[in-house]
Coordinates of C-alpha atoms in Angstrom, one line a residue:
M23 CA 42.5 -82.1 91.3
N24 CA 43.7 -80.9 88.2
Y25 CA 41.3 -78.7 86.7
T26 CA 43.8 -77.5 83.7
F27 CA 41.6 -79.5 81.3
L28 CA 38.5 -77.5 82.2
L29 CA 40.2 -74.1 80.8
W30 CA 41.0 -75.6 77.1
P31 CA 37.5 -74.5 75.7
S32 CA 37.9 -71.4 76.7
V33 CA 41.4 -70.7 75.6
I34 CA 40.5 -72.4 72.4
I35 CA 37.1 -70.1 71.9
A36 CA 39.4 -67.0 73.0
A37 CA 42.0 -67.8 70.1
I38 CA 39.7 -68.8 67.4
L39 CA 38.0 -65.0 68.3
G40 CA 41.4 -63.5 68.6
V41 CA 42.5 -65.1 64.8
F42 CA 39.1 -64.0 63.5
F43 CA 39.6 -60.3 64.9
F44 CA 42.8 -60.1 63.8
M45 CA 42.2 -61.8 60.3
R46 CA 39.4 -59.3 59.9
R47 CA 41.6 -56.3 61.2
H48 CA 44.7 -57.8 58.8
R49 CA 42.0 -57.8 55.6
R50 CA 41.1 -54.4 56.2
F51 CA 44.8 -53.4 57.0
E52 CA 45.3 -55.7 53.7
I53 CA 43.0 -53.5 51.6
A54 CA 44.7 -50.3 53.2
A55 CA 47.6 -51.5 51.9
L56 CA 46.5 -52.6 48.6
T57 CA 44.8 -48.9 48.0
S58 CA 46.6 -46.4 50.2
S59 CA 49.6 -45.7 47.8
K60 CA 50.2 -41.9 47.7
V61 CA 49.3 -42.0 44.2
M62 CA 45.8 -42.0 45.0
D63 CA 46.0 -38.2 46.4
H64 CA 47.4 -37.4 43.1
I65 CA 44.4 -38.6 41.4
K66 CA 41.7 -36.0 40.6
D67 CA 39.0 -38.2 40.4
L68 CA 37.2 -39.2 43.6
A69 CA 38.4 -42.5 44.7
I70 CA 36.5 -44.2 48.0
V71 CA 37.4 -47.6 48.9
L72 CA 34.7 -49.9 50.7
D73 CA 35.4 -53.2 52.5
Q74 CA 32.9 -56.2 51.4
H75 CA 30.7 -55.2 54.3
G76 CA 30.3 -51.6 52.9
N77 CA 32.5 -49.7 55.5
I78 CA 34.7 -47.0 54.6
V79 CA 38.3 -48.4 54.5
T80 CA 40.3 -45.4 52.5
F81 CA 39.7 -42.4 50.3
N82 CA 41.6 -39.7 48.6
Q83 CA 41.9 -36.1 49.0
A84 CA 39.7 -35.4 46.1
A85 CA 36.8 -37.4 47.7
Q86 CA 37.7 -36.1 51.1
Q87 CA 36.9 -32.4 49.8
A88 CA 33.9 -33.3 47.8
C89 CA 32.2 -35.8 50.3
G90 CA 32.8 -34.6 53.6
I91 CA 34.7 -37.7 54.7
S92 CA 37.5 -37.2 57.2
T93 CA 39.6 -40.0 59.3
A94 CA 36.5 -40.4 61.7
S95 CA 34.7 -42.3 58.8
I96 CA 37.0 -45.0 58.6
G97 CA 35.7 -48.1 59.8
N98 CA 32.1 -46.7 59.5
P99 CA 29.5 -47.8 57.0
A100 CA 29.5 -45.8 53.7
D101 CA 25.9 -44.7 54.0
N102 CA 26.3 -42.7 57.2
L103 CA 27.7 -40.3 55.3
S104 CA 25.7 -37.0 54.9
R105 CA 23.4 -36.5 51.6
P106 CA 23.3 -37.0 48.8
W107 CA 26.7 -39.4 49.0
S108 CA 25.1 -42.0 51.7
D109 CA 22.3 -42.4 48.7
L110 CA 25.0 -43.2 46.1
F111 CA 26.4 -45.8 48.1
K112 CA 23.1 -47.6 48.7
R113 CA 22.1 -47.1 45.1
Y114 CA 25.1 -48.5 44.1
A115 CA 25.7 -51.9 45.9
Q116 CA 27.3 -54.2 43.0
D117 CA 30.8 -55.0 42.7
I118 CA 31.1 -54.0 39.1
F119 CA 29.3 -50.8 37.3
K120 CA 30.4 -47.9 34.9
D121 CA 28.0 -45.2 34.0
E122 CA 27.2 -41.6 34.0
I123 CA 25.4 -40.5 37.0
R124 CA 24.5 -37.2 38.6
V125 CA 24.9 -36.1 42.0
E126 CA 23.2 -32.5 42.6
L127 CA 24.8 -29.9 40.3
H128 CA 27.7 -32.4 39.1
Y129 CA 27.8 -35.2 36.6
Y130 CA 30.5 -37.9 37.3
Q131 CA 31.8 -41.2 35.1
L132 CA 31.2 -43.7 38.1
T133 CA 33.2 -47.0 37.7
I134 CA 32.7 -49.4 40.4
S135 CA 35.7 -52.0 40.7
P136 CA 36.2 -55.1 43.1
I137 CA 39.7 -55.1 45.0
K138 CA 40.9 -58.9 45.5
D139 CA 43.6 -60.6 47.1
N140 CA 46.3 -62.8 45.7
R141 CA 43.7 -66.0 45.9
N142 CA 41.3 -64.2 43.7
R143 CA 39.1 -63.3 46.8
T144 CA 36.8 -60.0 47.2
L145 CA 38.3 -58.2 49.7
G146 CA 35.9 -54.6 48.9
R147 CA 35.1 -52.3 46.3
L148 CA 36.4 -49.5 44.7
F149 CA 34.7 -46.3 43.4
M150 CA 36.1 -44.1 41.3
L151 CA 34.2 -40.8 40.5
H152 CA 35.5 -38.7 37.5
D153 CA 33.9 -35.4 37.5
I154 CA 32.6 -34.6 33.7
T155 CA 30.2 -31.6 34.4
D156 CA 31.9 -29.4 31.9
S157 CA 31.9 -31.8 29.2
K158 CA 28.1 -33.1 29.9
L159 CA 27.1 -29.2 30.5
A160 CA 28.8 -28.4 27.2
E161 CA 27.3 -31.6 25.6
Q162 CA 24.2 -30.6 26.5
A163 CA 24.4 -26.8 25.5
M164 CA 25.7 -28.3 22.1
A165 CA 22.5 -30.7 21.9
E166 CA 20.3 -27.6 22.7
S167 CA 22.0 -25.6 20.2
E168 CA 21.4 -28.6 17.7
S169 CA 18.2 -28.8 18.7
R170 CA 17.4 -25.1 18.2
Y171 CA 18.9 -25.0 14.8
Q172 CA 17.1 -27.8 13.7
Q173 CA 13.7 -26.3 14.9
L174 CA 15.0 -22.9 13.1
V175 CA 15.7 -24.8 10.0
K176 CA 12.4 -26.4 10.0
L177 CA 10.5 -23.0 10.8
L178 CA 12.3 -21.5 8.1
P179 CA 10.2 -19.9 5.4
D180 CA 12.6 -20.6 2.9
G181 CA 13.1 -24.7 1.8
V182 CA 15.8 -26.7 2.9
I183 CA 17.0 -29.7 1.3
T184 CA 20.2 -31.7 2.0
H185 CA 21.2 -34.4 -0.4
R186 CA 23.9 -37.1 -0.8
D187 CA 25.2 -39.1 -4.0
G188 CA 22.0 -37.4 -5.7
K189 CA 19.7 -38.8 -3.0
I190 CA 17.1 -36.4 -0.5
Q191 CA 18.5 -36.7 2.8
F192 CA 16.7 -34.2 4.9
V193 CA 13.7 -31.6 4.2
N194 CA 12.2 -28.6 6.2
S195 CA 8.6 -28.3 6.4
A196 CA 9.0 -25.6 3.6
S197 CA 10.3 -27.8 1.3
V198 CA 7.5 -30.5 1.6
E199 CA 4.8 -27.6 1.2
M200 CA 6.4 -26.1 -1.7
I201 CA 7.4 -29.5 -3.5
G202 CA 3.6 -30.5 -2.8
A203 CA 4.5 -33.6 -0.8
S204 CA 2.2 -34.4 2.2
S205 CA 5.1 -35.2 4.7
A206 CA 8.9 -35.2 4.6
S207 CA 9.1 -38.9 4.4
E208 CA 7.5 -38.9 0.7
L209 CA 10.7 -37.0 -0.5
I210 CA 13.3 -38.3 1.6
G211 CA 15.3 -40.7 -0.7
K212 CA 14.0 -39.5 -3.5
K213 CA 16.4 -38.0 -6.6
F214 CA 17.2 -34.6 -6.3
L215 CA 17.2 -34.1 -9.5
D216 CA 13.5 -35.3 -9.8
I217 CA 12.5 -31.8 -8.5
V218 CA 14.4 -29.6 -11.2
H219 CA 12.9 -29.0 -14.2
S220 CA 14.6 -30.6 -17.2
D221 CA 15.8 -27.6 -18.6
S222 CA 18.2 -26.9 -15.3
Q223 CA 18.9 -30.4 -14.5
E224 CA 22.1 -29.9 -16.8
L225 CA 23.3 -26.7 -15.0
V226 CA 22.4 -28.3 -11.7
I227 CA 24.9 -30.9 -12.3
R228 CA 27.6 -28.8 -13.4
R229 CA 27.2 -26.4 -10.5
I230 CA 27.5 -29.8 -7.7
Q231 CA 30.4 -30.8 -9.7
R232 CA 32.4 -27.4 -9.8
S233 CA 31.4 -26.9 -5.8
L234 CA 33.0 -30.4 -5.3
I235 CA 36.0 -29.4 -6.9
D236 CA 36.0 -25.6 -5.4
K237 CA 34.5 -26.5 -1.9
S238 CA 32.5 -23.5 -2.6
A239 CA 28.9 -22.2 -2.5
N240 CA 27.0 -21.5 -5.4
P241 CA 25.8 -18.1 -6.3
L242 CA 22.0 -17.2 -5.9
V243 CA 20.1 -18.1 -9.3
N244 CA 17.0 -18.4 -10.8
E245 CA 15.5 -22.0 -11.6
K246 CA 12.4 -24.0 -11.8
F247 CA 11.3 -26.9 -9.9
V248 CA 8.6 -29.5 -10.1
R249 CA 6.3 -30.1 -7.7
L250 CA 4.9 -33.6 -7.0
D251 CA 1.8 -32.8 -9.0
G252 CA 3.9 -31.9 -12.3
R253 CA 3.6 -28.1 -11.7
T254 CA 6.4 -25.7 -12.4
I255 CA 7.4 -23.6 -10.0
D256 CA 9.8 -20.6 -10.0
V257 CA 12.6 -20.7 -7.5
E258 CA 15.3 -18.6 -5.9
V259 CA 18.0 -21.3 -5.0
T260 CA 21.8 -21.6 -3.8
S261 CA 23.8 -24.5 -2.5
R262 CA 27.1 -25.3 -1.2
P263 CA 29.0 -28.4 -0.1
I264 CA 28.7 -29.4 3.5
D265 CA 30.5 -32.1 5.6
I266 CA 28.2 -34.7 7.4
D267 CA 30.0 -37.6 9.0
G268 CA 32.8 -37.7 6.7
S269 CA 30.5 -37.6 3.4
P270 CA 30.1 -34.9 1.0
T271 CA 26.5 -33.5 1.2
F272 CA 24.9 -30.4 -0.8
M273 CA 22.5 -28.3 1.4
V274 CA 20.4 -26.5 -1.1
V275 CA 18.0 -23.4 0.0
F276 CA 15.5 -22.0 -2.2
R277 CA 12.6 -20.0 -2.2
D278 CA 9.2 -20.0 -4.3
I279 CA 9.4 -16.8 -6.3
S280 CA 6.4 -17.7 -8.7
E281 CA 4.0 -14.8 -7.2
K282 CA 7.2 -12.5 -7.0
K283 CA 7.9 -13.2 -10.7
L284 CA 4.3 -12.7 -11.6
A285 CA 4.4 -9.4 -9.7
D286 CA 7.7 -8.2 -11.5
E287 CA 6.0 -9.2 -14.8
K288 CA 2.9 -7.1 -13.6
L289 CA 4.8 -4.4 -12.4
Q290 CA 7.3 -4.2 -16.0
Q291 CA 3.9 -4.4 -17.7
L292 CA 2.7 -1.0 -15.5
S293 CA 6.1 0.6 -15.9
R294 CA 5.7 0.1 -19.8
A295 CA 2.3 1.4 -19.5
V296 CA 3.3 4.5 -17.5
E297 CA 6.4 4.9 -19.9
Q298 CA 4.2 4.7 -23.0
S299 CA 1.4 6.4 -21.7
P300 CA -0.5 9.5 -23.6
A301 CA -1.1 11.0 -20.2
S302 CA 1.5 12.9 -18.4
I303 CA 2.5 10.9 -15.3
L304 CA 4.2 13.2 -12.3
I305 CA 4.9 11.6 -8.9
T306 CA 5.9 13.6 -6.0
N307 CA 6.9 12.8 -2.3
I308 CA 4.7 14.1 0.4
E309 CA 6.4 17.7 0.3
G310 CA 5.3 18.0 -3.3
I311 CA 8.8 17.4 -4.4
I312 CA 8.9 15.9 -7.9
E313 CA 10.5 12.2 -7.8
Y314 CA 9.1 11.0 -11.2
V315 CA 8.1 12.1 -14.5
N316 CA 7.2 10.0 -17.7
P317 CA 8.4 10.9 -21.3
R318 CA 4.8 12.1 -22.0
F319 CA 5.5 15.0 -19.6
T320 CA 8.4 16.2 -21.0
L321 CA 6.7 16.2 -24.1
V322 CA 4.0 18.2 -23.2
T323 CA 6.1 20.9 -20.8
G324 CA 9.1 20.7 -22.9
Y325 CA 11.0 20.3 -19.3
T326 CA 13.4 17.2 -19.1
A327 CA 13.1 14.9 -16.3
E328 CA 16.6 16.2 -15.1
E329 CA 15.3 19.6 -14.8
V330 CA 12.1 19.1 -12.9
L331 CA 13.4 16.5 -10.5
G332 CA 13.8 17.5 -7.0
K333 CA 11.5 20.8 -8.0
N334 CA 8.1 21.4 -7.1
P335 CA 5.1 21.8 -9.7
R336 CA 4.7 25.1 -9.1
I337 CA 7.4 25.5 -11.8
L338 CA 4.5 25.2 -14.3
S339 CA 1.7 27.2 -12.5
T340 CA 0.2 30.4 -13.6
D341 CA -2.0 33.0 -12.3
Q342 CA -4.7 32.1 -14.8
T343 CA -5.7 29.0 -12.8
Q344 CA -9.0 29.2 -11.2
T345 CA -8.6 31.0 -7.5
G346 CA -9.0 28.4 -4.6
T347 CA -7.8 25.5 -7.0
H348 CA -4.7 24.3 -5.3
R349 CA -6.0 25.3 -1.9
D350 CA -8.9 22.5 -2.6
L351 CA -6.3 20.3 -4.0
W352 CA -4.0 19.9 -0.9
E353 CA -7.1 19.7 1.5
K354 CA -8.2 16.8 -0.4
I355 CA -4.9 14.7 -0.9
S356 CA -3.8 15.7 2.3
T357 CA -6.4 13.8 3.8
G358 CA -6.3 10.8 2.0
R359 CA -8.9 11.7 -1.0
E360 CA -8.7 11.9 -4.6
W361 CA -8.6 15.5 -6.4
Q362 CA -9.6 16.1 -10.1
G363 CA -9.5 19.5 -11.6
E364 CA -8.4 21.7 -14.3
F365 CA -4.8 23.8 -14.4
V366 CA -3.9 26.6 -16.7
N367 CA 0.0 26.1 -16.6
R368 CA 2.8 27.4 -18.6
K369 CA 5.3 25.2 -20.9
K370 CA 9.0 26.1 -20.6
N371 CA 9.1 28.1 -24.0
G372 CA 6.1 30.2 -22.2
E373 CA 3.3 28.8 -24.0
L374 CA 0.1 28.4 -21.8
Y375 CA -2.0 25.3 -21.8
Y376 CA -4.9 23.8 -20.1
E377 CA -4.2 20.5 -18.0
S378 CA -6.9 18.2 -16.6
A379 CA -5.6 16.4 -13.6
I380 CA -6.3 13.7 -11.3
I381 CA -4.1 13.6 -8.2
S382 CA -4.2 10.6 -5.4
P383 CA -2.5 9.9 -2.5
I384 CA -0.2 6.5 -2.4
I385 CA -1.0 4.8 0.8
D386 CA 1.5 1.8 1.9
A387 CA 0.1 -1.2 3.8
N388 CA 0.0 0.5 7.0
G389 CA -2.4 3.2 5.5
V390 CA 0.6 6.2 5.6
T391 CA 0.3 8.4 2.7
T392 CA 4.3 8.0 1.2
H393 CA 3.6 9.8 -2.1
Y394 CA 1.3 11.5 -4.6
L395 CA 0.5 10.3 -7.9
A396 CA -0.6 13.2 -10.9
V397 CA -2.1 12.0 -14.1
K398 CA -2.7 14.8 -16.4
E399 CA -3.8 15.3 -19.8
D400 CA -3.2 18.4 -21.9
I401 CA -6.6 19.6 -22.8
T402 CA -5.8 22.7 -25.0
E403 CA -7.1 21.6 -28.2
R404 CA -10.0 20.5 -26.2
K405 CA -10.8 23.7 -24.7
R406 CA -10.0 25.8 -27.9
A407 CA -12.8 23.4 -29.5
E408 CA -15.1 23.7 -26.7
A409 CA -14.7 27.7 -26.8
E410 CA -15.3 27.5 -30.6
L411 CA -18.5 25.4 -30.2
Q412 CA -19.4 27.6 -27.4
A413 CA -19.2 30.6 -29.5
L414 CA -20.9 28.8 -32.4
Q415 CA -23.6 27.9 -30.2
V416 CA -23.9 31.4 -29.2
E417 CA -23.9 32.5 -32.6
L418 CA -26.8 29.8 -33.5
R419 CA -28.7 30.9 -30.5
E420 CA -28.6 34.6 -31.3
Q421 CA -29.6 33.3 -34.7
A422 CA -32.3 31.5 -33.5
I423 CA -33.9 34.7 -31.4
R424 CA -32.6 37.5 -33.6
D425 CA -34.3 39.2 -36.7
P426 CA -31.6 38.3 -39.5
L427 CA -32.0 42.1 -41.3
T428 CA -32.4 44.4 -38.2
G429 CA -30.4 42.4 -35.4
L430 CA -33.2 43.0 -32.9
F431 CA -35.0 40.0 -31.0
N432 CA -37.7 38.1 -32.8
R433 CA -41.1 36.5 -31.7
R434 CA -39.2 33.4 -30.4
Y435 CA -37.0 35.5 -28.0
L436 CA -40.3 37.4 -27.0
N437 CA -42.2 34.2 -26.4
E438 CA -39.6 32.8 -24.5
T439 CA -39.0 35.7 -22.2
L440 CA -42.4 37.5 -22.0
E441 CA -44.0 35.3 -19.4
R442 CA -41.0 35.5 -17.1
E443 CA -40.9 39.3 -17.4
I444 CA -44.3 39.8 -16.5
A445 CA -44.1 37.3 -13.6
R446 CA -41.1 39.3 -12.2
A447 CA -43.3 42.8 -12.4
A448 CA -46.1 41.1 -10.8
R449 CA -43.6 39.8 -8.1
E450 CA -41.8 42.6 -7.3
N451 CA -44.8 45.2 -8.2
Y452 CA -43.6 47.4 -11.1
P453 CA -45.3 48.6 -14.3
V454 CA -44.3 47.1 -18.1
S455 CA -45.0 49.2 -20.9
F456 CA -45.5 47.7 -24.3
I457 CA -45.0 50.1 -27.4
M458 CA -46.3 48.5 -30.7
S459 CA -44.9 50.9 -33.4
D460 CA -45.4 50.7 -37.7
I461 CA -43.8 52.3 -40.3
D462 CA -46.4 54.6 -42.2
H463 CA -47.0 53.8 -45.8
F464 CA -44.2 51.0 -45.8
K465 CA -45.9 49.1 -48.8
T466 CA -45.5 52.5 -51.1
I467 CA -42.0 52.9 -50.3
N468 CA -41.2 49.1 -51.2
D469 CA -43.2 49.4 -54.2
T470 CA -41.8 53.0 -55.3
Y471 CA -37.9 52.3 -54.4
G472 CA -37.7 48.4 -54.1
H473 CA -37.2 46.3 -51.3
P474 CA -33.4 47.1 -50.8
V475 CA -34.5 50.5 -49.9
G476 CA -37.4 49.4 -47.5
D477 CA -34.8 47.1 -45.9
I478 CA -32.5 50.2 -45.1
V479 CA -35.6 51.9 -43.6
L480 CA -36.3 49.0 -41.3
K481 CA -32.6 48.9 -40.2
N482 CA -33.0 52.7 -40.1
L483 CA -36.0 52.3 -37.3
A484 CA -34.1 49.4 -35.4
A485 CA -31.2 51.6 -34.7
E486 CA -33.4 54.7 -33.8
L487 CA -35.2 52.4 -31.4
T488 CA -32.1 50.9 -29.7
S489 CA -30.3 54.1 -29.2
H490 CA -33.1 55.2 -26.6
A491 CA -33.3 51.7 -24.9
R492 CA -32.0 50.9 -21.6
V493 CA -30.6 47.7 -20.3
G494 CA -33.2 45.4 -19.7
D495 CA -35.5 46.8 -22.3
I496 CA -36.5 44.5 -24.9
I497 CA -36.9 45.4 -28.6
C498 CA -38.3 43.1 -31.0
R499 CA -39.2 42.9 -34.7
H500 CA -42.6 41.8 -34.6
G501 CA -43.4 41.4 -38.0
G502 CA -43.0 42.8 -41.3
E503 CA -42.6 46.8 -40.8
E504 CA -43.9 46.1 -36.9
F505 CA -41.9 46.6 -34.0
L506 CA -42.4 45.9 -30.1
V507 CA -40.5 47.7 -27.4
I508 CA -41.2 46.3 -23.8
L509 CA -40.0 48.6 -21.1
P510 CA -39.8 47.1 -17.6
G511 CA -40.5 49.7 -14.7
V512 CA -41.8 52.4 -16.9
S513 CA -45.3 53.7 -16.8
S514 CA -47.7 54.4 -19.4
D515 CA -46.8 58.3 -19.2
D516 CA -43.2 57.8 -19.6
A517 CA -43.9 55.3 -22.5
F518 CA -45.4 57.9 -24.0
Q519 CA -42.6 60.3 -23.9
I520 CA -40.2 57.4 -24.9
A521 CA -42.2 56.7 -28.1
E522 CA -42.9 60.5 -28.7
R523 CA -38.8 61.0 -28.8
S524 CA -38.5 58.1 -31.4
R525 CA -41.2 59.1 -33.6
K526 CA -40.0 62.4 -33.9
S527 CA -36.4 61.2 -34.4
F528 CA -37.3 58.8 -37.2
Q529 CA -39.4 61.4 -39.0
A530 CA -36.4 63.3 -39.2
L531 CA -34.0 60.7 -40.7
R532 CA -33.6 61.0 -44.3
T533 CA -32.4 58.0 -46.9
E534 CA -30.7 58.8 -50.1
H535 CA -31.2 56.6 -52.8
G536 CA -31.0 57.1 -56.7
G537 CA -31.0 60.8 -56.3
F538 CA -33.8 60.7 -54.1
E539 CA -34.1 61.7 -50.5
I540 CA -36.9 59.3 -49.0
R541 CA -38.4 60.0 -45.5
A542 CA -41.0 58.0 -43.6
T543 CA -43.1 58.3 -40.3
L544 CA -43.8 56.2 -37.3
S545 CA -47.1 55.4 -35.5
S546 CA -47.4 53.8 -32.0
G547 CA -49.7 52.2 -29.6
I548 CA -49.2 51.8 -25.9
A549 CA -50.2 49.3 -23.4
T550 CA -49.0 48.8 -19.6
F551 CA -49.0 46.1 -17.2
P552 CA -51.0 45.9 -14.9
K553 CA -53.0 49.2 -15.8
N554 CA -54.3 47.9 -19.0
G555 CA -54.1 43.8 -18.3
T556 CA -52.1 41.6 -16.7
K557 CA -51.5 38.7 -19.8
S558 CA -48.7 39.2 -21.9
M559 CA -50.7 38.4 -25.3
E560 CA -53.5 40.6 -23.9
L561 CA -51.3 43.8 -23.5
I562 CA -49.4 43.0 -27.3
A563 CA -53.2 43.0 -28.4
L564 CA -54.3 46.3 -26.6
A565 CA -50.8 48.2 -27.9
D566 CA -51.7 46.7 -31.5
Q567 CA -55.1 48.0 -31.2
A568 CA -53.9 51.6 -29.8
L569 CA -51.5 51.3 -32.9
Y570 CA -54.4 50.9 -35.2
Q571 CA -56.1 53.8 -33.4
A572 CA -52.7 55.9 -34.3
K573 CA -53.5 55.0 -37.9
S574 CA -56.9 56.1 -38.1
N575 CA -56.1 59.4 -36.4
G576 CA -54.0 60.5 -39.4
R577 CA -50.9 58.5 -38.7
N578 CA -47.4 59.8 -37.3
C579 CA -48.7 59.6 -33.6
V580 CA -48.8 58.0 -30.6
V581 CA -52.0 56.4 -28.6
V582 CA -52.4 55.2 -25.3
S583 CA -54.8 52.3 -24.5
R584 CA -57.5 53.7 -22.4
L585 CA -58.6 50.5 -21.6
V586 CA -58.5 50.0 -17.7
N587 CA -57.9 46.7 -16.1
L588 CA -60.7 45.9 -13.4

């Protein structure tokens, strides 16, 4: 029996399978043939060919080095490769793709293209990875730099505005605040000249036109801008043309100097006040070296500014300034305190003058003393007037407490001092003697020779009593021809001896007048504290009683009070 017909199905099946595998292998070879040109190995980009089932067909050297592919990988699925490349082939399974991707630390431009035969059948896919890491990093760096720049511009304390075709394109935060806007959007699109004061608009237009021609920056100038609320501000501004997207744009940088201008004006006022001050003003460094003097200083001292700058104020000093003044001065100002006082200084011509001075430390914002400021006034005339007034006051005081004829103290002075003297004697336990003296028959002298002669006799007695007085003794014309001598620390016995000496000396005096020789005698009474009493008026009364007793005894004698204080 012929069984040949039974073998046909097997042969047919085997033939079909053989054709299938042949065709599959042939297609892989076809793809490889299409892509295995040596040109691929000269491409720097990574090139990998997969068949339509995702198996690796071929690759170039760049892909081999980057992806770790070897010839053993051919025919195997691409997702069997090590990570991250296996993930890449899983993620991008489409036939057509073009975009930037990141693989670990590298950036690539990935292009996936289909591979087709001459009958437009898809045989596989070509993966091309162009390394763009350097350009990407540079782009990122530039973006970061630009971001930082924009952030810096936004945070600048100065205003920054860009305008194109006269309209504002950009403003930073400082501009928004200075122009008085609520946000940047309130200024974007607004005419730039709207914020420029009308007085400055024509100049601004000319500067813009000149900059467009010269392509140069405008110098720093002072102008006025107008805020949205209508208030004018003084600004310091500069501008320059810049190119943005091929269009001429102006960048304006400005700062509000309204407060600075106001401060400058106040400083100028202060400077004029200092220059025109009627007081001498002197500024030194912390070592005391002169750095500034005003015109008044030159007028007062005779020194020019050039002659004293760099010198110490000691060039004016004399030894007539009160001792310790300069030591006290430095102790105060070196500890941050103000000093007030007076100097006796010398002018350039040698003339002495008095100065009243206030010297203060100048302290900076950190609390550090940087200079010393002296404001000084010439008080020479005032001092002279004070001395004259003081002398006049002394003279008036003397006139008030002295007898104009004899120059001795009067009752007013006696009343002011007597109680203090008795109190001190009581405290320190010493005696005080009172001698009341009277010229005998003085009325007869006046009536016979006239009052001028009587005045001479009174002066002679005053001179006699003064010649025997000690420092601290009080000699007083008590009234008319009566004289009171108060002797602190003198007992009644010693007072008697003193009174006797005065009596005898006065008796011996001769007064010549009109060819006549005039003589007079003296009677005296004595009372002593605390022996005869403890009250001043009481002691005067007792001395007066003793005087009358001397008169009763025939005059020209001394009587001591016998009354004893109990």
